Coordinates of C-alpha atoms in Angstrom, one line a residue:
M24 CA 0.0 0.0 0.1
T25 CA 1.3 3.4 -1.1
Y26 CA 1.2 5.9 1.7
L27 CA 3.4 8.8 0.5
L28 CA 3.0 10.4 -2.9
Y29 CA 5.2 12.7 -4.7
P30 CA 4.7 15.1 -7.8
T31 CA 6.4 12.5 -10.1
S32 CA 4.7 9.6 -8.6
N33 CA 2.7 7.5 -11.1
V34 CA -0.5 7.4 -8.8
D35 CA -4.3 7.5 -9.1
P36 CA -4.9 11.3 -9.1
Q37 CA -7.9 10.6 -6.8
Q38 CA -5.2 9.6 -4.1
L39 CA -3.8 13.0 -4.3
G40 CA -7.0 15.0 -3.6
G41 CA -7.9 18.2 -5.0
K42 CA -5.1 20.6 -3.9
A43 CA -2.2 18.2 -4.7
K44 CA -3.9 16.9 -7.8
A45 CA -3.8 20.5 -9.1
L46 CA -0.1 21.0 -8.1
A47 CA 0.8 17.5 -9.7
A48 CA -0.9 18.6 -12.9
L49 CA 1.2 21.9 -12.9
A50 CA 4.5 20.2 -12.6
P51 CA 5.3 20.0 -16.1
A52 CA 4.6 23.8 -16.5
Q53 CA 7.7 24.5 -14.6
L54 CA 6.2 27.0 -12.3
S55 CA 7.9 27.9 -9.0
I56 CA 5.9 25.6 -6.5
P57 CA 7.4 24.8 -3.1
A58 CA 8.7 21.2 -2.7
W59 CA 5.9 19.1 -1.3
F60 CA 4.7 15.6 -0.8
V61 CA 1.2 14.0 0.1
L62 CA 0.1 11.5 2.7
S63 CA -2.7 9.6 0.9
P64 CA -5.9 8.6 2.4
H65 CA -4.8 4.9 2.7
A66 CA -2.6 6.3 5.6
F67 CA -5.7 7.4 7.3
Y68 CA -7.5 4.1 7.0
A69 CA -4.2 2.2 7.8
S70 CA -4.1 4.2 11.2
L71 CA -7.4 3.0 12.3
A72 CA -7.9 0.3 15.0
P73 CA -10.7 -2.4 14.1
A74 CA -13.0 -0.9 16.6
Q75 CA -12.5 2.6 15.3
Q76 CA -13.2 1.6 11.7
H77 CA -16.5 -0.1 13.0
A78 CA -17.5 3.2 15.0
L79 CA -16.6 5.4 11.9
A80 CA -18.6 3.3 9.4
A81 CA -21.6 3.4 11.7
A82 CA -21.3 7.2 12.6
K83 CA -24.4 8.9 11.2
E84 CA -23.4 12.5 12.7
S85 CA -20.3 14.3 13.3
E86 CA -20.2 13.9 16.9
A87 CA -20.1 10.0 16.6
A88 CA -17.2 10.4 13.9
L89 CA -15.1 12.6 16.3
A90 CA -15.7 10.3 19.0
A91 CA -14.3 7.3 17.1
L92 CA -11.2 9.4 16.2
A93 CA -10.4 10.8 19.6
S94 CA -7.7 8.4 20.2
L95 CA -6.5 8.1 16.6
A96 CA -2.7 8.0 16.3
L97 CA -0.5 7.4 13.2
A98 CA 0.5 3.7 12.5
P99 CA 4.1 3.2 13.3
E100 CA 5.2 2.4 9.7
I101 CA 3.4 5.6 8.5
E102 CA 5.4 7.8 11.3
I103 CA 8.7 6.0 10.0
A104 CA 7.9 6.9 6.4
L105 CA 6.8 10.3 7.2
Q106 CA 10.3 11.1 9.1
A107 CA 12.2 10.0 5.9
A108 CA 9.9 12.1 3.8
V109 CA 10.6 15.3 5.9
T110 CA 14.4 14.6 5.7
Q111 CA 14.2 14.1 2.0
L112 CA 12.2 17.3 1.6
E113 CA 14.8 19.4 3.4
L114 CA 17.5 17.7 1.2
D115 CA 15.5 18.6 -1.9
V116 CA 15.1 22.3 -0.8
V117 CA 18.7 22.7 -0.1
R118 CA 19.8 21.1 -3.2
S119 CA 17.4 23.4 -5.3
G120 CA 19.0 26.5 -3.8
G121 CA 16.0 27.4 -1.6
A122 CA 17.7 27.6 1.7
V123 CA 15.8 26.8 5.0
K124 CA 14.9 30.2 6.2
S125 CA 13.8 29.8 9.8
P126 CA 16.5 29.9 12.5
T127 CA 14.9 26.8 14.1
G128 CA 15.2 24.8 10.9
L129 CA 12.8 23.5 8.3
R130 CA 9.2 24.7 8.6
L131 CA 6.3 23.1 6.9
A132 CA 2.6 24.1 5.6
V133 CA 0.1 21.5 6.4
R134 CA -3.2 21.4 4.4
S135 CA -5.9 19.2 3.6
S136 CA -6.3 17.8 -0.1
A137 CA -9.6 16.1 -0.1
V138 CA -10.9 14.2 -3.1
D139 CA -13.8 16.5 -4.0
E140 CA -12.1 19.7 -2.6
D141 CA -11.2 22.5 -5.1
S142 CA -13.2 20.8 -7.8
A143 CA -15.0 22.8 -10.6
Q144 CA -18.3 22.5 -8.6
H145 CA -17.3 22.7 -4.9
S146 CA -14.3 24.6 -3.6
F147 CA -14.5 23.8 0.2
A148 CA -12.7 27.0 1.0
G149 CA -12.0 27.4 4.6
Q150 CA -13.8 24.0 5.5
L151 CA -10.9 21.8 6.5
D152 CA -8.1 22.8 9.0
S153 CA -4.7 24.0 7.6
F154 CA -1.6 24.9 9.7
L155 CA 1.5 27.0 8.9
Q156 CA 4.9 27.1 10.4
V157 CA 4.7 23.6 11.5
A158 CA 7.9 22.2 12.9
P159 CA 8.7 18.7 11.7
A160 CA 8.5 17.2 15.3
D161 CA 4.7 18.6 15.3
L162 CA 3.8 17.2 11.9
P163 CA 2.1 13.9 13.0
A164 CA -0.2 15.8 15.4
R165 CA -1.1 18.5 12.6
I166 CA -1.7 15.6 10.1
L167 CA -4.3 14.2 12.8
A168 CA -6.1 17.5 13.2
V169 CA -6.6 17.8 9.4
W170 CA -8.0 14.4 9.3
R171 CA -10.4 15.2 12.3
S172 CA -11.4 18.5 10.6
A173 CA -12.9 16.4 7.8
F174 CA -15.4 15.1 10.1
S175 CA -16.4 18.4 12.0
P176 CA -19.9 19.5 12.2
R177 CA -19.3 22.4 9.7
L178 CA -18.0 19.8 7.1
Y179 CA -21.1 17.8 7.7
A180 CA -23.3 20.9 7.1
Y181 CA -21.3 22.1 4.2
R182 CA -21.7 18.7 2.5
R183 CA -25.3 18.4 3.1
Q184 CA -25.9 21.8 1.6
Q185 CA -23.8 20.9 -1.5
G186 CA -25.7 17.6 -1.9
L187 CA -22.6 15.7 -1.2
A188 CA -22.4 12.3 0.8
T189 CA -21.9 11.7 4.2
P190 CA -19.9 10.5 6.1
P191 CA -17.1 12.0 4.0
L192 CA -14.0 10.2 2.7
A193 CA -10.8 11.0 4.6
P194 CA -8.7 13.5 2.9
A195 CA -5.2 13.3 1.6
V196 CA -2.8 15.7 3.4
L197 CA -0.4 17.9 1.5
V198 CA 2.7 18.9 3.2
Q199 CA 4.7 21.9 1.6
R200 CA 7.9 23.5 2.4
M201 CA 6.8 26.6 4.3
I202 CA 7.4 30.0 2.5
N203 CA 8.5 32.7 4.7
A204 CA 6.9 35.4 2.8
E205 CA 7.3 39.1 2.6
A206 CA 4.0 39.4 0.8
A207 CA 1.4 37.0 0.0
G208 CA -2.2 36.7 -1.1
V209 CA -4.6 35.4 -3.8
A210 CA -5.2 36.1 -7.3
F211 CA -7.9 35.6 -9.8
S212 CA -7.2 35.0 -13.7
A213 CA -10.7 36.7 -14.4
D214 CA -12.8 39.1 -12.1
P215 CA -15.0 36.8 -10.1
V216 CA -17.5 39.4 -8.9
R217 CA -18.2 41.2 -12.3
G218 CA -17.4 38.3 -14.6
R219 CA -14.9 40.2 -16.7
R220 CA -12.5 37.9 -18.4
Q221 CA -10.1 40.3 -19.5
L222 CA -9.1 41.5 -15.8
A223 CA -7.1 39.6 -13.5
V224 CA -7.8 40.5 -9.8
V225 CA -4.6 40.4 -7.4
A226 CA -5.1 40.7 -3.5
A227 CA -1.9 41.3 -1.5
V228 CA -1.0 41.6 2.2
R229 CA 2.4 41.8 4.1
G230 CA 3.8 38.5 5.4
L231 CA 1.9 35.5 5.2
G232 CA -1.6 35.2 3.4
D233 CA -3.3 33.0 5.9
K234 CA -5.5 35.8 7.5
L235 CA -6.6 37.0 4.1
V236 CA -7.5 33.5 2.9
A237 CA -9.5 33.1 6.1
G238 CA -11.2 36.6 5.7
E239 CA -9.7 38.2 8.7
T240 CA -7.9 41.0 7.2
N241 CA -8.3 43.3 4.2
A242 CA -5.7 43.5 1.4
D243 CA -4.3 45.9 -1.2
S244 CA -6.3 45.0 -4.5
Y245 CA -5.3 45.4 -8.2
H246 CA -7.0 44.9 -11.4
V247 CA -4.9 44.0 -14.3
T248 CA -5.7 43.8 -18.0
R249 CA -4.3 41.1 -20.3
A250 CA -1.9 43.8 -21.7
G251 CA -0.3 44.2 -18.1
E252 CA -1.9 47.6 -17.3
V253 CA -3.1 48.1 -13.9
V254 CA -6.4 49.8 -14.2
E255 CA -7.7 49.8 -10.8
Q256 CA -5.8 49.5 -7.3
Q257 CA -6.9 50.1 -3.7
W258 CA -4.2 50.4 -1.0
Q259 CA -5.0 49.8 2.6
V260 CA -2.1 52.0 3.6
A261 CA -1.9 55.2 1.6
D262 CA 1.4 55.6 -0.4
Q263 CA 2.6 52.2 1.1
P264 CA 1.5 49.6 -1.4
V265 CA 2.5 46.0 -0.7
L266 CA 3.6 45.3 -4.3
T267 CA 5.3 47.2 -6.9
A268 CA 3.7 47.6 -10.3
E269 CA 6.1 44.9 -11.6
Q270 CA 5.2 42.5 -8.9
V271 CA 1.5 42.9 -9.5
R272 CA 1.8 42.2 -13.2
A273 CA 3.9 39.1 -12.4
V274 CA 1.2 37.7 -9.9
A275 CA -1.5 38.5 -12.6
A276 CA 0.6 36.6 -15.2
L277 CA 1.0 33.8 -12.8
A278 CA -2.6 33.4 -12.4
R279 CA -3.1 33.4 -16.2
Q280 CA -0.4 30.9 -16.8
T281 CA -2.5 28.5 -14.4
E282 CA -5.6 29.5 -16.3
A283 CA -3.9 28.7 -19.8
W284 CA -2.6 25.2 -18.4
F285 CA -6.0 24.1 -17.1
D286 CA -7.9 25.9 -19.9
R287 CA -10.4 27.5 -17.5
P288 CA -10.2 30.5 -15.1
Q289 CA -8.3 29.8 -12.0
D290 CA -8.2 31.2 -8.3
I291 CA -4.6 30.9 -7.0
E292 CA -2.8 31.5 -3.7
W293 CA 0.7 32.8 -4.1
A294 CA 3.6 34.0 -1.8
M295 CA 6.8 36.1 -2.4
E296 CA 10.1 35.3 -0.6
Q297 CA 13.1 37.2 -1.1
G298 CA 11.8 38.5 -4.6
Q299 CA 10.8 34.9 -5.8
L300 CA 7.2 34.4 -6.6
Y301 CA 5.8 30.9 -5.6
L302 CA 2.5 29.3 -6.5
L303 CA 0.9 27.6 -3.5
Q304 CA -2.3 26.5 -4.7
A305 CA -4.7 26.6 -7.7
R306 CA -8.5 25.8 -8.0
P307 CA -11.0 26.6 -10.5
I308 CA -13.1 29.8 -10.0
T309 CA -16.5 28.2 -9.1
A310 CA -18.5 31.5 -9.0
L311 CA -17.6 32.5 -12.7
A312 CA -19.6 30.0 -14.8
P313 CA -23.1 31.6 -14.5
L314 CA -21.7 35.3 -15.0
A315 CA -21.8 36.8 -18.6
D316 CA -18.7 38.8 -19.4
P317 CA -19.9 42.4 -19.4
D318 CA -17.2 43.2 -21.8
G319 CA -18.5 40.7 -24.5
V320 CA -20.9 41.6 -27.3
Y321 CA -24.5 41.6 -26.0
N322 CA -26.9 39.0 -27.6
L323 CA -30.3 38.3 -27.2
W324 CA -31.7 34.9 -28.2
D325 CA -35.5 34.3 -28.6
N326 CA -37.4 31.3 -30.2
S327 CA -41.0 33.0 -29.7
N328 CA -41.9 32.3 -33.4
I329 CA -39.4 30.0 -34.8
V330 CA -40.2 27.2 -32.4
E331 CA -43.1 26.6 -34.7
S332 CA -40.9 25.7 -37.6
Y333 CA -38.1 24.0 -35.5
G334 CA -39.6 22.5 -32.6
G335 CA -37.3 20.2 -30.4
I336 CA -33.8 19.1 -30.9
T337 CA -32.3 20.3 -34.5
T338 CA -29.4 18.4 -35.9
P339 CA -26.3 20.4 -37.0
L340 CA -27.1 19.5 -40.7
T341 CA -30.7 20.8 -40.4
Y342 CA -29.4 23.9 -38.7
S343 CA -26.8 24.7 -41.5
F344 CA -29.5 24.5 -44.1
A345 CA -31.7 26.9 -42.1
R346 CA -28.9 29.3 -41.3
R347 CA -28.1 29.4 -45.2
A348 CA -31.8 30.0 -46.1
Y349 CA -32.4 32.9 -43.5
E350 CA -29.2 34.5 -44.6
E351 CA -30.1 34.5 -48.4
V352 CA -33.9 35.2 -47.8
Y353 CA -33.4 38.2 -45.8
L354 CA -30.6 39.6 -48.2
E355 CA -33.2 39.3 -50.9
F356 CA -35.8 41.0 -48.6
C357 CA -33.6 43.9 -48.3
R358 CA -33.0 44.1 -52.0
I359 CA -36.6 44.2 -52.7
L360 CA -37.3 47.0 -50.3
G361 CA -34.7 49.1 -51.8
V362 CA -32.1 49.0 -49.1
P363 CA -28.9 50.5 -50.9
K364 CA -26.3 47.9 -52.0
R365 CA -23.4 49.7 -49.9
T366 CA -25.7 49.5 -46.8
I367 CA -26.1 45.5 -47.4
A368 CA -22.4 45.0 -48.1
A369 CA -21.6 47.0 -44.9
N370 CA -23.7 44.8 -42.7
R371 CA -23.1 41.4 -44.5
Q372 CA -22.1 39.7 -41.5
I373 CA -25.6 40.5 -39.7
F374 CA -27.2 38.3 -42.4
T375 CA -25.0 35.3 -41.6
C376 CA -26.3 35.2 -38.0
M377 CA -30.1 35.6 -38.1
I378 CA -30.3 32.4 -36.2
G379 CA -28.2 30.4 -33.8
L380 CA -28.0 26.9 -32.4
V381 CA -28.0 27.0 -28.6
R382 CA -28.0 23.7 -26.8
G383 CA -29.5 21.8 -29.8
R384 CA -32.4 24.2 -30.5
I385 CA -32.8 27.0 -33.0
Y386 CA -33.3 30.6 -31.6
Y387 CA -33.7 34.1 -33.3
N388 CA -30.5 36.3 -33.0
L389 CA -33.1 38.9 -32.1
L390 CA -30.7 41.9 -32.0
N391 CA -29.7 41.0 -35.7
W392 CA -33.4 40.9 -36.7
Y393 CA -33.6 44.5 -35.4
R394 CA -30.5 45.6 -37.1
V395 CA -31.9 44.4 -40.4
L396 CA -35.0 46.3 -39.7
A397 CA -32.9 49.2 -38.7
M398 CA -31.5 49.4 -42.5
L399 CA -35.2 50.0 -43.6
P400 CA -36.9 53.5 -43.4
G401 CA -39.2 54.1 -40.7
F402 CA -37.4 51.7 -38.1
K403 CA -39.4 53.0 -35.0
T404 CA -42.7 52.1 -36.4
N405 CA -41.6 48.9 -38.1
R406 CA -39.9 47.7 -35.0
Q407 CA -43.1 47.5 -32.9
F408 CA -44.8 45.7 -36.0
M409 CA -42.1 43.2 -36.1
E410 CA -42.3 42.6 -32.3
Q411 CA -46.0 41.7 -32.6
M412 CA -45.3 39.5 -35.6
M413 CA -42.7 37.5 -34.0
G414 CA -44.7 37.1 -30.8
V415 CA -42.0 38.4 -28.3
K416 CA -43.4 39.0 -25.0
E417 CA -41.3 42.1 -24.0
P418 CA -40.2 44.9 -26.4
L419 CA -36.6 45.5 -26.8
P420 CA -35.3 48.1 -24.1
D421 CA -35.0 51.6 -25.5
L422 CA -31.3 51.8 -24.2
I423 CA -30.6 48.9 -26.8
V424 CA -32.7 50.3 -29.5
A425 CA -30.7 53.6 -29.2
T426 CA -27.5 51.7 -30.1
L427 CA -29.3 50.3 -33.2
D428 CA -30.5 53.6 -34.5
Q429 CA -27.8 56.3 -33.9
S430 CA -28.7 58.2 -37.0
N431 CA -28.0 62.1 -37.1
W432 CA -30.5 64.8 -38.3
Q433 CA -29.1 64.3 -42.0
Q434 CA -29.5 60.8 -41.8
R435 CA -33.0 61.1 -40.5
L436 CA -33.8 63.5 -43.3
I437 CA -32.7 61.0 -45.9
D438 CA -34.6 58.3 -44.1
R439 CA -37.8 60.2 -44.7
G440 CA -37.0 60.6 -48.3
Q441 CA -36.2 56.8 -48.5
L442 CA -39.4 56.1 -46.4
L443 CA -41.5 57.8 -49.1
G444 CA -39.7 55.6 -51.8
T445 CA -40.2 52.6 -49.9
V446 CA -43.9 53.4 -49.5
L447 CA -44.4 53.7 -53.3
G448 CA -42.5 50.5 -53.7
L449 CA -44.9 48.9 -51.2
V450 CA -47.8 50.1 -53.0
S451 CA -46.4 48.7 -56.2
N452 CA -45.6 45.5 -54.7
H453 CA -49.1 45.3 -53.2
F454 CA -50.6 45.5 -56.7
L455 CA -48.0 43.2 -58.1
L456 CA -48.2 40.5 -55.3
A457 CA -50.8 38.3 -57.1
R458 CA -48.5 38.2 -60.2
R459 CA -45.4 37.5 -57.9
K460 CA -47.2 34.7 -56.3
R461 CA -48.2 33.2 -59.5
H462 CA -44.6 33.4 -60.8
F463 CA -43.4 31.9 -57.6
Y464 CA -45.4 28.8 -57.9
Q465 CA -44.5 28.3 -61.4
R466 CA -40.8 28.5 -60.4
L467 CA -41.5 26.1 -57.5
Q468 CA -43.4 23.6 -59.7
K469 CA -40.6 23.7 -62.4
A470 CA -37.8 23.3 -59.8
L471 CA -39.4 20.3 -58.0
G472 CA -40.6 18.7 -61.2
D473 CA -37.3 18.8 -63.3
Q474 CA -35.9 15.8 -61.5
P475 CA -36.6 12.7 -63.6
T476 CA -34.3 10.5 -61.5
P477 CA -35.3 9.6 -57.9
L478 CA -33.2 11.1 -55.2
T479 CA -32.4 7.8 -53.7
A480 CA -30.7 6.8 -57.2
L481 CA -28.4 9.9 -57.2
R482 CA -24.7 9.5 -56.5
A483 CA -23.1 11.4 -53.4
D484 CA -21.6 14.0 -56.0
E485 CA -25.1 14.5 -57.8
L486 CA -27.1 15.1 -54.6
P487 CA -25.3 18.5 -53.6
A488 CA -25.4 19.5 -57.2
Y489 CA -29.0 19.1 -57.3
Y490 CA -29.5 20.9 -54.1
R491 CA -27.3 23.8 -55.4
T492 CA -29.8 24.0 -58.4
L493 CA -32.7 24.2 -56.3
E494 CA -31.0 26.8 -54.1
Q495 CA -30.6 29.0 -57.1
Q496 CA -34.0 28.6 -58.5
L497 CA -35.8 28.9 -55.2
L498 CA -33.8 30.4 -52.2
T499 CA -32.3 33.5 -54.1
R500 CA -35.8 34.3 -55.6
W501 CA -38.1 34.0 -52.5
D502 CA -39.8 37.3 -53.3
A503 CA -43.5 36.6 -53.0
P504 CA -43.2 34.9 -49.7
L505 CA -41.2 37.7 -48.3
V506 CA -43.4 40.5 -49.5
N507 CA -46.5 38.5 -48.4
D508 CA -45.0 38.2 -45.0
F509 CA -43.9 41.8 -44.7
F510 CA -47.6 43.0 -45.7
A511 CA -49.0 40.6 -43.0
M512 CA -46.8 42.2 -40.5
I513 CA -47.6 45.8 -41.5
F514 CA -51.4 45.1 -41.9
Y515 CA -51.8 43.2 -38.6
G516 CA -49.8 45.9 -37.0
V517 CA -51.8 48.7 -38.2
L518 CA -55.1 46.6 -37.4
R519 CA -54.0 46.1 -33.8
K520 CA -53.0 49.7 -33.3
L521 CA -56.6 50.9 -34.7
V522 CA -58.4 48.5 -32.6
M523 CA -56.5 49.4 -29.3
Q524 CA -57.2 53.1 -30.3
W525 CA -61.0 52.7 -31.1
C526 CA -61.9 50.0 -28.5
G527 CA -59.4 50.5 -25.7
D528 CA -59.7 47.9 -22.9
L529 CA -62.6 46.3 -24.6
A530 CA -60.5 45.3 -27.6
G531 CA -59.4 42.1 -26.1
T532 CA -58.3 39.7 -28.9
L533 CA -60.5 41.3 -31.4
Q534 CA -57.6 41.9 -33.9
N535 CA -56.9 38.4 -33.9
D536 CA -60.5 37.6 -34.6
L537 CA -60.6 40.1 -37.4

């Protein structure tokens, strides 16, 4: 049975626990991590007497578990192995050039490393005991204290709150060379409060960082951009910052290095000893997942109307067709209504993202629909009609509308002129609609009737060729349905407005009946 584990050991990561597992994963990254080893959970169970094992297995509450562990002591073979590991740790520290700083010799940091601690879902921050400045002679007692803390009332309460099983498994125990820090603290590779991914947050105190981690003291704080610019800072003592600007950038860079290594934002603990920056711990930022990045592009997804066409889960193949169809159809729509070619070309990327596939379901990219509508004259009126047609429950906030329609007085004057032209075009299209529909059905019949060979008999290269032919014949000439839909939107909007104006609260659903 393996009781002591090292960064280079080929062991089951679950035996390392959360903290040590992260440090072991970072070993190839060649970051400055204090020398360490781990006492595996096997050591805990090997130290239990048969009576203790039975009592612990039967313990339903913390009090019974702690009573079973009251007389717990390390097994003799584990204590011997532990003494050898500490001696080797001291040799490794001296050999690597990291002198033992304390006048009384090597000092250790002793921390829990539970299996489900520091995971992506549960941080266990402050739940288990940790000890700093531990003399080697006191190491067995501190290890026993860490083990007992895993069965404390607060741990039972935390696990039940998080939906985790009780009684808990015994934690591994991480033993590190103690860093005699001039400055220490925590850092986040992204802002965990505001969700800003481009800002790293650094908190620093003088000396050891244990009181900061425990929430017992305040710290200097810094916000650092990806370019290394310190854009926000707050010092606890005026004109006496804990870190220089260069040191702040170094800590932020260390947090981002761990993020890059794990491919997700990280919360780290760090310490600085004689100018050397050390990484003590790393864990995922569990509070960040539900936060949208406020610096990102704002998108609004809505399926109020499209769910009638694409109900349920949609496959990627179907979505790729739908995405292309919406792009081409609404490009044609803008051309029919006389939107200038240069305006269409300048907004080409909008048409490629009229819809989106979100967790297997198709949604409207609602802001892009408004952006298309904003290209048309009379945007403010048309916006209300479109909201009614699409069945959205809430209108777009005026603050967002203002960003879509940022025209000056000259553009508004041109807009009125274009509106007159569009109205004349709509009148013309209204009278031509019957003929457009007739021609559309003729094209439809011709396109679908021109295929003498059944689709099942076509080769793999003939099928896409046939699809492209249909696309050219139909998709790029979808004028009649588009004009018809637009008139339906306008007429229904006008009807609803008149009904509400004439009938007021008595209107009910009269416009739908009409």
